[in-house]
Structure formats: C-alpha cells, structure tokens
PDB file of N, CA and C in Angstrom:
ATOM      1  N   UNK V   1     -17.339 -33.066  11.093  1.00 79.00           N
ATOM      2  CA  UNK V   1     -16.175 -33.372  11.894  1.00 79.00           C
ATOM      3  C   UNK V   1     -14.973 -32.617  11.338  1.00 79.00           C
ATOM      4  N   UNK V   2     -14.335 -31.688  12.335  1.00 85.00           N
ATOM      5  CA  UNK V   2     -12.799 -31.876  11.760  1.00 85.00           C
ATOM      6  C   UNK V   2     -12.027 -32.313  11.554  1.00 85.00           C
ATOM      7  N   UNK V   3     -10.929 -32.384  10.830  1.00 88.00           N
ATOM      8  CA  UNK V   3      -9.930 -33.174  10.990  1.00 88.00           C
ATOM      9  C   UNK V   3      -8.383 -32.385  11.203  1.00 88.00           C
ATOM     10  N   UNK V   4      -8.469 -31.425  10.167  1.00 90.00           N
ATOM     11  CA  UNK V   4      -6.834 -30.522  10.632  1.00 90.00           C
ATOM     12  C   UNK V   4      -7.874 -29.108  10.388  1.00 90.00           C
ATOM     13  N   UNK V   5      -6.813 -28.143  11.281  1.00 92.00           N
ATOM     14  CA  UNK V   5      -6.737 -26.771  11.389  1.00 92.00           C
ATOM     15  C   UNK V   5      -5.911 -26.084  10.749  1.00 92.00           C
ATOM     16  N   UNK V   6      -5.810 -25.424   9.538  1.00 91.00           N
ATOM     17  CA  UNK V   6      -4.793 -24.474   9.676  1.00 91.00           C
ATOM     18  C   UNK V   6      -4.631 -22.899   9.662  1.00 91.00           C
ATOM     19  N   UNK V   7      -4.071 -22.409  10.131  1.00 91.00           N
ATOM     20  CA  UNK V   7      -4.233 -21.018   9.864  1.00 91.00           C
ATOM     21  C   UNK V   7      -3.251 -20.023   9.699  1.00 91.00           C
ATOM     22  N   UNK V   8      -3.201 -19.566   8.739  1.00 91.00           N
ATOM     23  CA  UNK V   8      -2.829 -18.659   7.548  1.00 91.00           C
ATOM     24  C   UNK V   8      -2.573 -17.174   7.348  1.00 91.00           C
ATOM     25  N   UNK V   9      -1.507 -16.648   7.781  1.00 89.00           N
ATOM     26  CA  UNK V   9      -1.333 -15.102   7.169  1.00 89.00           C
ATOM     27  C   UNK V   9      -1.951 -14.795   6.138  1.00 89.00           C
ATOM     28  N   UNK V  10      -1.530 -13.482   6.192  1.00 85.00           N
ATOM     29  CA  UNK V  10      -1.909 -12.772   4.604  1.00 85.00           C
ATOM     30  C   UNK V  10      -1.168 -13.040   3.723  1.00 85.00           C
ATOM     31  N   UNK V  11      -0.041 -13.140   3.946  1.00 87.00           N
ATOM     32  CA  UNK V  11       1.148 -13.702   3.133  1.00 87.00           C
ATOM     33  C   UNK V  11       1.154 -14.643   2.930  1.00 87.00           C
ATOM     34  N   UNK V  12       0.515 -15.702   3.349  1.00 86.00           N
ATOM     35  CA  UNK V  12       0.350 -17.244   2.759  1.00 86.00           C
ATOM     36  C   UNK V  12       1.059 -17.857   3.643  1.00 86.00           C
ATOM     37  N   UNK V  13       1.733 -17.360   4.912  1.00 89.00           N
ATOM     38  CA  UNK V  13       2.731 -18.434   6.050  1.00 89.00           C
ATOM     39  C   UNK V  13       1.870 -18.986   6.648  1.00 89.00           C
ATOM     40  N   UNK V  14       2.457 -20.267   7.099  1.00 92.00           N
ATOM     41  CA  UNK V  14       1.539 -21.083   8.041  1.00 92.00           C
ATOM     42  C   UNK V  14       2.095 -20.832   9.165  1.00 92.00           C
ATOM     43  N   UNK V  15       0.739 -20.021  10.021  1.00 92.00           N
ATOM     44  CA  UNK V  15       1.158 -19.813  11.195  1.00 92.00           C
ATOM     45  C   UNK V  15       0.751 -21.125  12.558  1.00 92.00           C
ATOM     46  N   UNK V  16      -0.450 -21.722  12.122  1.00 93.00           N
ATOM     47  CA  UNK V  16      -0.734 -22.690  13.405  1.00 93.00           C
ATOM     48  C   UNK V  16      -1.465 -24.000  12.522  1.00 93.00           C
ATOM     49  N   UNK V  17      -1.025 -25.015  13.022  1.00 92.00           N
ATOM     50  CA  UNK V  17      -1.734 -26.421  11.910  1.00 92.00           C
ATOM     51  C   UNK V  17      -1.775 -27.488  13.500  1.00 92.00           C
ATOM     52  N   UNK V  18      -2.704 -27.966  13.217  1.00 92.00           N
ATOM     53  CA  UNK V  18      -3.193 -29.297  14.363  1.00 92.00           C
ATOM     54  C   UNK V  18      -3.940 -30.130  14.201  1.00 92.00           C
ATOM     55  N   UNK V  19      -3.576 -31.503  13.532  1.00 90.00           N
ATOM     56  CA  UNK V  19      -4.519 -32.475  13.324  1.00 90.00           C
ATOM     57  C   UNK V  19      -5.004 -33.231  14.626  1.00 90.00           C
ATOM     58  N   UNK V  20      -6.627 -33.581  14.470  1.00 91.00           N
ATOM     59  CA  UNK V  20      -6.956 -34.175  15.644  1.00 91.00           C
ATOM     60  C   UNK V  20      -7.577 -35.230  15.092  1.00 91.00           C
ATOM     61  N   UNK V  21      -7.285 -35.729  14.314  1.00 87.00           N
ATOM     62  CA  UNK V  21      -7.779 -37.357  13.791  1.00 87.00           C
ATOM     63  C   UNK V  21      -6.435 -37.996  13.538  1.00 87.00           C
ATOM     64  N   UNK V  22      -6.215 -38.859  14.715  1.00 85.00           N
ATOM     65  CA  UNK V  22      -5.140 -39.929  14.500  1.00 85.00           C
ATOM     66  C   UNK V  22      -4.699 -40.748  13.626  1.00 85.00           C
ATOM     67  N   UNK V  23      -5.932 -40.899  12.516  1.00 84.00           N
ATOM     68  CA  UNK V  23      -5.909 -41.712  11.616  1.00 84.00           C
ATOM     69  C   UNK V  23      -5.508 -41.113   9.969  1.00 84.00           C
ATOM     70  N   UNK V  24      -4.896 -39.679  10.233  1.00 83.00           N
ATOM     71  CA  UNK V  24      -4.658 -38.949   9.082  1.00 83.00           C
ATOM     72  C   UNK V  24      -3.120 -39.397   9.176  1.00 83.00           C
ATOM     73  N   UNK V  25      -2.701 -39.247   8.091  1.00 85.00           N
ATOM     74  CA  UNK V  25      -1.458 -39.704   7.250  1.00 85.00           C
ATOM     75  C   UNK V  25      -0.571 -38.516   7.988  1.00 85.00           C
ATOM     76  N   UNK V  26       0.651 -37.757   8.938  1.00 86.00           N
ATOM     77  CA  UNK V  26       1.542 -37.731   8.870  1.00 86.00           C
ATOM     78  C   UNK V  26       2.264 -36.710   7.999  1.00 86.00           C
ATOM     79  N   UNK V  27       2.388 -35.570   7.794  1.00 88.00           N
ATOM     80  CA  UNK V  27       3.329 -34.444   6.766  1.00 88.00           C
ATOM     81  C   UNK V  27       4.692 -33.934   7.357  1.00 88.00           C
ATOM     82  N   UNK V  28       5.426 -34.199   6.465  1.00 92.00           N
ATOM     83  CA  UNK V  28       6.892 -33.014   7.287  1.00 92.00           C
ATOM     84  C   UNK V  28       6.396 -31.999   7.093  1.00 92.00           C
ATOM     85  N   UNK V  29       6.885 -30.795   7.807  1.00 90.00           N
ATOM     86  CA  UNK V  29       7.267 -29.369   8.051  1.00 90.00           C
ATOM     87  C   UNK V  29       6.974 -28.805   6.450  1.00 90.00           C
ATOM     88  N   UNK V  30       8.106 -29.626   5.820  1.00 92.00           N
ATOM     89  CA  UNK V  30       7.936 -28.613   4.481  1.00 92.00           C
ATOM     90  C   UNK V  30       6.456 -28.748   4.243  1.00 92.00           C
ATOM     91  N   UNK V  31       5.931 -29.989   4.101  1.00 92.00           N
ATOM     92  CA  UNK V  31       4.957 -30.376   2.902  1.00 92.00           C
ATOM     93  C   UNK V  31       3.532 -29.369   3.809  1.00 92.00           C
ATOM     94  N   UNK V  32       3.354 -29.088   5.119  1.00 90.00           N
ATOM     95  CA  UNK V  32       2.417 -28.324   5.377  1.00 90.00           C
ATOM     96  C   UNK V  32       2.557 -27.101   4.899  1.00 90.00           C
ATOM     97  N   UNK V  33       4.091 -26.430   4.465  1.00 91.00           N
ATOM     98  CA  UNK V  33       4.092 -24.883   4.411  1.00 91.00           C
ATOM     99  C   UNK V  33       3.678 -24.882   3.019  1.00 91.00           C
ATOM    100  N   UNK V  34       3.951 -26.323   1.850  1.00 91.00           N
ATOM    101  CA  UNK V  34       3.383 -26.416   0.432  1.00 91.00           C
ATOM    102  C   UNK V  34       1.822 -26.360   0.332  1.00 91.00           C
ATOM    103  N   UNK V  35       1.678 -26.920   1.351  1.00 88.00           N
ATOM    104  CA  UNK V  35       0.178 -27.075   1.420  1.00 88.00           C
ATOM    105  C   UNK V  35      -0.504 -25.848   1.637  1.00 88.00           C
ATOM    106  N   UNK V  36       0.081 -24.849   2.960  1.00 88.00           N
ATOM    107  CA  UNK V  36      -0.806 -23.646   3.049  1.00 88.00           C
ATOM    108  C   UNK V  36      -0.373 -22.660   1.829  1.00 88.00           C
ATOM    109  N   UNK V  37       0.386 -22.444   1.275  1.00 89.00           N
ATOM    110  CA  UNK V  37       0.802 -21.902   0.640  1.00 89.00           C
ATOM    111  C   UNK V  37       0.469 -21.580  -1.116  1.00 89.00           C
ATOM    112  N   UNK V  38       0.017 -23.768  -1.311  1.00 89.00           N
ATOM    113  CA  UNK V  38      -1.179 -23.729  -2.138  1.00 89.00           C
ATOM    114  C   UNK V  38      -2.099 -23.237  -1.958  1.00 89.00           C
ATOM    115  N   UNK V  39      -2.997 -23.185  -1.117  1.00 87.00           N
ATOM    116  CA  UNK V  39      -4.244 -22.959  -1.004  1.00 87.00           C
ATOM    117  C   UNK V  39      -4.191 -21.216  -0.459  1.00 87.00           C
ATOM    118  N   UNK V  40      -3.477 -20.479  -0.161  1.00 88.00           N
ATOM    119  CA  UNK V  40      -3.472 -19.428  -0.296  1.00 88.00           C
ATOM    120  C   UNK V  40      -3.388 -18.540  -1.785  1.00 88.00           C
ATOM    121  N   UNK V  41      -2.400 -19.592  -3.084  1.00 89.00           N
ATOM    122  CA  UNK V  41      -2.156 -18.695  -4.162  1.00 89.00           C
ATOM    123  C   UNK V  41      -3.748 -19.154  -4.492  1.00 89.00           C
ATOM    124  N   UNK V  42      -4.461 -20.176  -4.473  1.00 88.00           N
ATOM    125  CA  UNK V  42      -5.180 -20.501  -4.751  1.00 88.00           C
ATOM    126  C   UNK V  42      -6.385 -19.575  -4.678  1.00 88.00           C
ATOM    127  N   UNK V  43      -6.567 -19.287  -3.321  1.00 86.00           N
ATOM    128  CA  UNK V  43      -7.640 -17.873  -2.818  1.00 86.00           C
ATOM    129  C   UNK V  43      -7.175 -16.633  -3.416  1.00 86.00           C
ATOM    130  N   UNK V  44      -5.969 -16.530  -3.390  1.00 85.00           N
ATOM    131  CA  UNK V  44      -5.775 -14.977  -3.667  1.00 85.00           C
ATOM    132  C   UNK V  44      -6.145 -14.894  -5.382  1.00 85.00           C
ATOM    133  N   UNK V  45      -5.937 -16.110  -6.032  1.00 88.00           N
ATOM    134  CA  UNK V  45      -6.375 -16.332  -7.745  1.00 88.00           C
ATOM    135  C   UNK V  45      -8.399 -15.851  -7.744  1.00 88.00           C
ATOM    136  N   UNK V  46      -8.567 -17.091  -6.708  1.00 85.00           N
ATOM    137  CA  UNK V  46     -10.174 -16.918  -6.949  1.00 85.00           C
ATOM    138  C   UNK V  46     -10.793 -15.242  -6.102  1.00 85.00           C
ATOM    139  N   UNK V  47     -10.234 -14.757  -5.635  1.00 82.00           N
ATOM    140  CA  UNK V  47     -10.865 -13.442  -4.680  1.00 82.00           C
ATOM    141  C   UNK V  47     -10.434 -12.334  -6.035  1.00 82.00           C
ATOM    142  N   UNK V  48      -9.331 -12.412  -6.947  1.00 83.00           N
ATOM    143  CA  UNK V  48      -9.243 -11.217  -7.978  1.00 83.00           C
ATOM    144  C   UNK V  48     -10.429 -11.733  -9.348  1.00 83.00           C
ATOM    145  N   UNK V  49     -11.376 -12.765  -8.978  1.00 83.00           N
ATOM    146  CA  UNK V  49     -11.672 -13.091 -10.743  1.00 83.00           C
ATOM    147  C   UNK V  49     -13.181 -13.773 -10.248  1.00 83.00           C
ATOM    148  N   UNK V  50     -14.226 -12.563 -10.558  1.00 66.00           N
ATOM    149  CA  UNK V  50     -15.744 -13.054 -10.553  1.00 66.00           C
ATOM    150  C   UNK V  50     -16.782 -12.833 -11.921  1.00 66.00           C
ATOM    151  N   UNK V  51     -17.824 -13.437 -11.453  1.00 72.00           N
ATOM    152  CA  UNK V  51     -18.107 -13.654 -12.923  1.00 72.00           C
ATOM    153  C   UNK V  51     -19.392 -12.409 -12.997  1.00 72.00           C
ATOM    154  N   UNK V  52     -19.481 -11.554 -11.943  1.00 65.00           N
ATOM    155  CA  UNK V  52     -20.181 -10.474 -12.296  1.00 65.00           C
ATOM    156  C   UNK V  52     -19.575  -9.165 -11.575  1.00 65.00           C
ATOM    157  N   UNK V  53     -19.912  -8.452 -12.555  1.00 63.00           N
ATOM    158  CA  UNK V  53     -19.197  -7.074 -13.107  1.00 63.00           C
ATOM    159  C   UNK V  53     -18.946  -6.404 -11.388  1.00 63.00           C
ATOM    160  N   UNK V  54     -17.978  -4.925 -10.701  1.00 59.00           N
ATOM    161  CA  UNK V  54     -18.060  -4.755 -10.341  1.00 59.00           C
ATOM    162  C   UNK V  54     -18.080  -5.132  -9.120  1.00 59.00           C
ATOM    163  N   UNK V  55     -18.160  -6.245  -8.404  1.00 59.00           N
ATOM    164  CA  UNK V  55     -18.199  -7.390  -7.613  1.00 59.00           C
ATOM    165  C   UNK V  55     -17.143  -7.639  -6.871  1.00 59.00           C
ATOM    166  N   UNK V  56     -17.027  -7.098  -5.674  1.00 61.00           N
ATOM    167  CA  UNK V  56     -15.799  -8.053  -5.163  1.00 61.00           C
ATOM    168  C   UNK V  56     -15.911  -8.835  -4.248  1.00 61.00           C
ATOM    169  N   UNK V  57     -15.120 -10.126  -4.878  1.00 66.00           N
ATOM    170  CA  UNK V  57     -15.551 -11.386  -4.083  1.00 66.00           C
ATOM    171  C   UNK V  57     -14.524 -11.752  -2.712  1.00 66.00           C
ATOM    172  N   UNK V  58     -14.831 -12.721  -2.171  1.00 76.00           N
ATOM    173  CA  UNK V  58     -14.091 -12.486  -0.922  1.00 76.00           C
ATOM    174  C   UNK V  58     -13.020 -14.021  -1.487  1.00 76.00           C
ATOM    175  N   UNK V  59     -13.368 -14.817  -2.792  1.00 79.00           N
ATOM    176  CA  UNK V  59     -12.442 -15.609  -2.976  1.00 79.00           C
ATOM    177  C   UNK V  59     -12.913 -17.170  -2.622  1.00 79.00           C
ATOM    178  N   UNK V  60     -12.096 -18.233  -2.449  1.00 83.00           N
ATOM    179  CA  UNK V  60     -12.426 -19.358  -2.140  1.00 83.00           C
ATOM    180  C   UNK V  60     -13.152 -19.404  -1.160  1.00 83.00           C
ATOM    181  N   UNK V  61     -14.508 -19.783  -0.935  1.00 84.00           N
ATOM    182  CA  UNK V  61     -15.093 -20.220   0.559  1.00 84.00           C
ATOM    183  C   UNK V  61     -15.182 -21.663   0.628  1.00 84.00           C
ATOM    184  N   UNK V  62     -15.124 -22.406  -0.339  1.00 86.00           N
ATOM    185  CA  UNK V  62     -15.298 -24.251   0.205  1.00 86.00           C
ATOM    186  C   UNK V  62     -14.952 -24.691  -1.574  1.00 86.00           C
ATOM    187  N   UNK V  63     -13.851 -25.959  -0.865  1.00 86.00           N
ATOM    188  CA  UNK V  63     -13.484 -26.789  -2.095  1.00 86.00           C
ATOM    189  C   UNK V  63     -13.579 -27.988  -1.763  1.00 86.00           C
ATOM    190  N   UNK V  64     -14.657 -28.566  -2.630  1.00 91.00           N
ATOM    191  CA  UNK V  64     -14.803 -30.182  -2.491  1.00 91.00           C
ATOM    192  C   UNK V  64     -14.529 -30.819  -3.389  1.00 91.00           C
ATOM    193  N   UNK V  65     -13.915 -31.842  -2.693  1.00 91.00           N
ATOM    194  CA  UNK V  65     -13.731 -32.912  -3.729  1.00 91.00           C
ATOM    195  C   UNK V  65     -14.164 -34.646  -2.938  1.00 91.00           C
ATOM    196  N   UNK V  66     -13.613 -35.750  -3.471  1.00 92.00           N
ATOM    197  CA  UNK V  66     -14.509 -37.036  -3.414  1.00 92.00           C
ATOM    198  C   UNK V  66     -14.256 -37.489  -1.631  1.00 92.00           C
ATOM    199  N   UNK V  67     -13.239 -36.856  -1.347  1.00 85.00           N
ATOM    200  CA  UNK V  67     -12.409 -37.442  -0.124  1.00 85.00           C
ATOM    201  C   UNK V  67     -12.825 -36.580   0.787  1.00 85.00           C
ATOM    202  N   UNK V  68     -12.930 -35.278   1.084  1.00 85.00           N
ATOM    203  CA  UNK V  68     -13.049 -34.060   2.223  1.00 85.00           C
ATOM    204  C   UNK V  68     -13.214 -32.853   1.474  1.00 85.00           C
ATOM    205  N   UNK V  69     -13.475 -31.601   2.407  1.00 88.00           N
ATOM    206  CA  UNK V  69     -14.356 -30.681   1.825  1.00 88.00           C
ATOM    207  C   UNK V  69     -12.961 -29.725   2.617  1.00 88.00           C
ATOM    208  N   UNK V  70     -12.784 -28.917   2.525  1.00 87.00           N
ATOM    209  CA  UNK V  70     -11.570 -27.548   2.486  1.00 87.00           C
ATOM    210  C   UNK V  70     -12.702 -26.352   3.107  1.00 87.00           C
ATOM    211  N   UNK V  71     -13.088 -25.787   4.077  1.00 87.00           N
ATOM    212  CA  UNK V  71     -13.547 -24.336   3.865  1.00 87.00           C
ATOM    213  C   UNK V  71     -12.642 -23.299   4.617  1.00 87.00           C
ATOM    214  N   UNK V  72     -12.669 -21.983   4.111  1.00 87.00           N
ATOM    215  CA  UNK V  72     -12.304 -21.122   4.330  1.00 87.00           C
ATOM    216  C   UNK V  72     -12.673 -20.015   4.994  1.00 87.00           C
ATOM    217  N   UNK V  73     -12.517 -19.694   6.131  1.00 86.00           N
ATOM    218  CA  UNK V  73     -12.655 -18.642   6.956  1.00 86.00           C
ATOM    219  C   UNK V  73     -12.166 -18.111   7.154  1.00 86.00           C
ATOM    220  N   UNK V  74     -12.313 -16.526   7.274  1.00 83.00           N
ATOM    221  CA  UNK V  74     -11.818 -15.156   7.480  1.00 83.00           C
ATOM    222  C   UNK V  74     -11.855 -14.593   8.117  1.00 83.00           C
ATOM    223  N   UNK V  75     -11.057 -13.957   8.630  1.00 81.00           N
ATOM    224  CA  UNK V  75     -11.182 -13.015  10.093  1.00 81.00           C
ATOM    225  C   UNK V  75     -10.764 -11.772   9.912  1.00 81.00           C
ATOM    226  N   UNK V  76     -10.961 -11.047  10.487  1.00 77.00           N
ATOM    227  CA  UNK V  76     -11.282  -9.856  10.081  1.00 77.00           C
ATOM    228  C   UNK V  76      -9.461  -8.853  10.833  1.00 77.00           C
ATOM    229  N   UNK V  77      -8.985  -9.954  11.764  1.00 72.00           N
ATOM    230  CA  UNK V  77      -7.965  -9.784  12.281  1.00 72.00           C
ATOM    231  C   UNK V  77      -6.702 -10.551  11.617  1.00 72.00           C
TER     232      UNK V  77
END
C-alpha cells in the first residue's frame, strides 16, 4: 500500500508530495521540504560510497525501519 508520494529534483526540491491515507499525521510546508531534502542528502551520501571497487552505485533504493519502508525510484527524466 501507499501512503505518500514524493517527488524530488536533482537538487533535492520538492517538487510534488500527496498523501492518500487519511489517517497519516498532517506536515507544514516547511517540514515536507526538511523531509525531501533529508532523504535526498541522504541518497546523494549513499550513491558516492560502495563497498566494491570501481562500482557505481545508483545510491539508496529502500530504507526500512519498524513503522514503513521508504523506496526510491529513478527516472531517467
């Protein structure tokens, strides 16, 4: 199931966010642009640093934790 959308420049701006579970908690303005903005320095950290030689990785693809799962998709546009 989903629950929010967001999607993300290269630059880390949040360009489009839409929750469709009524039962999610509510963010101001700022706290979504903190949010994409984390999870962008976040990718751009994990896409420069792999653990075999030569390798380039494409970066965060899925972060789980106890509550919901985060994945990351890329477009080529």
């Amino acid at each position: 199931m989903i629950y929010s959308l967001y999607i993300i420049n290269k630059a880390g701006g949040l360009i489009y966010q839409k929750d469709f579970n009524e039962g999610l908690a509510h963010l101001s303005s700022n706290e979504y642009l903190v949010l994409a903005g984390t999870f962008h320095g976040v990718h751009a950290i994990t896409s420069q640093i792999s653990p075999v030689k030569n390798s380039s990785s494409s970066g965060l693809e899925v972060l789980e934790a106890d509550t919901f799962k985060l994945y990351c998709y890329q477009t080529l546009t």
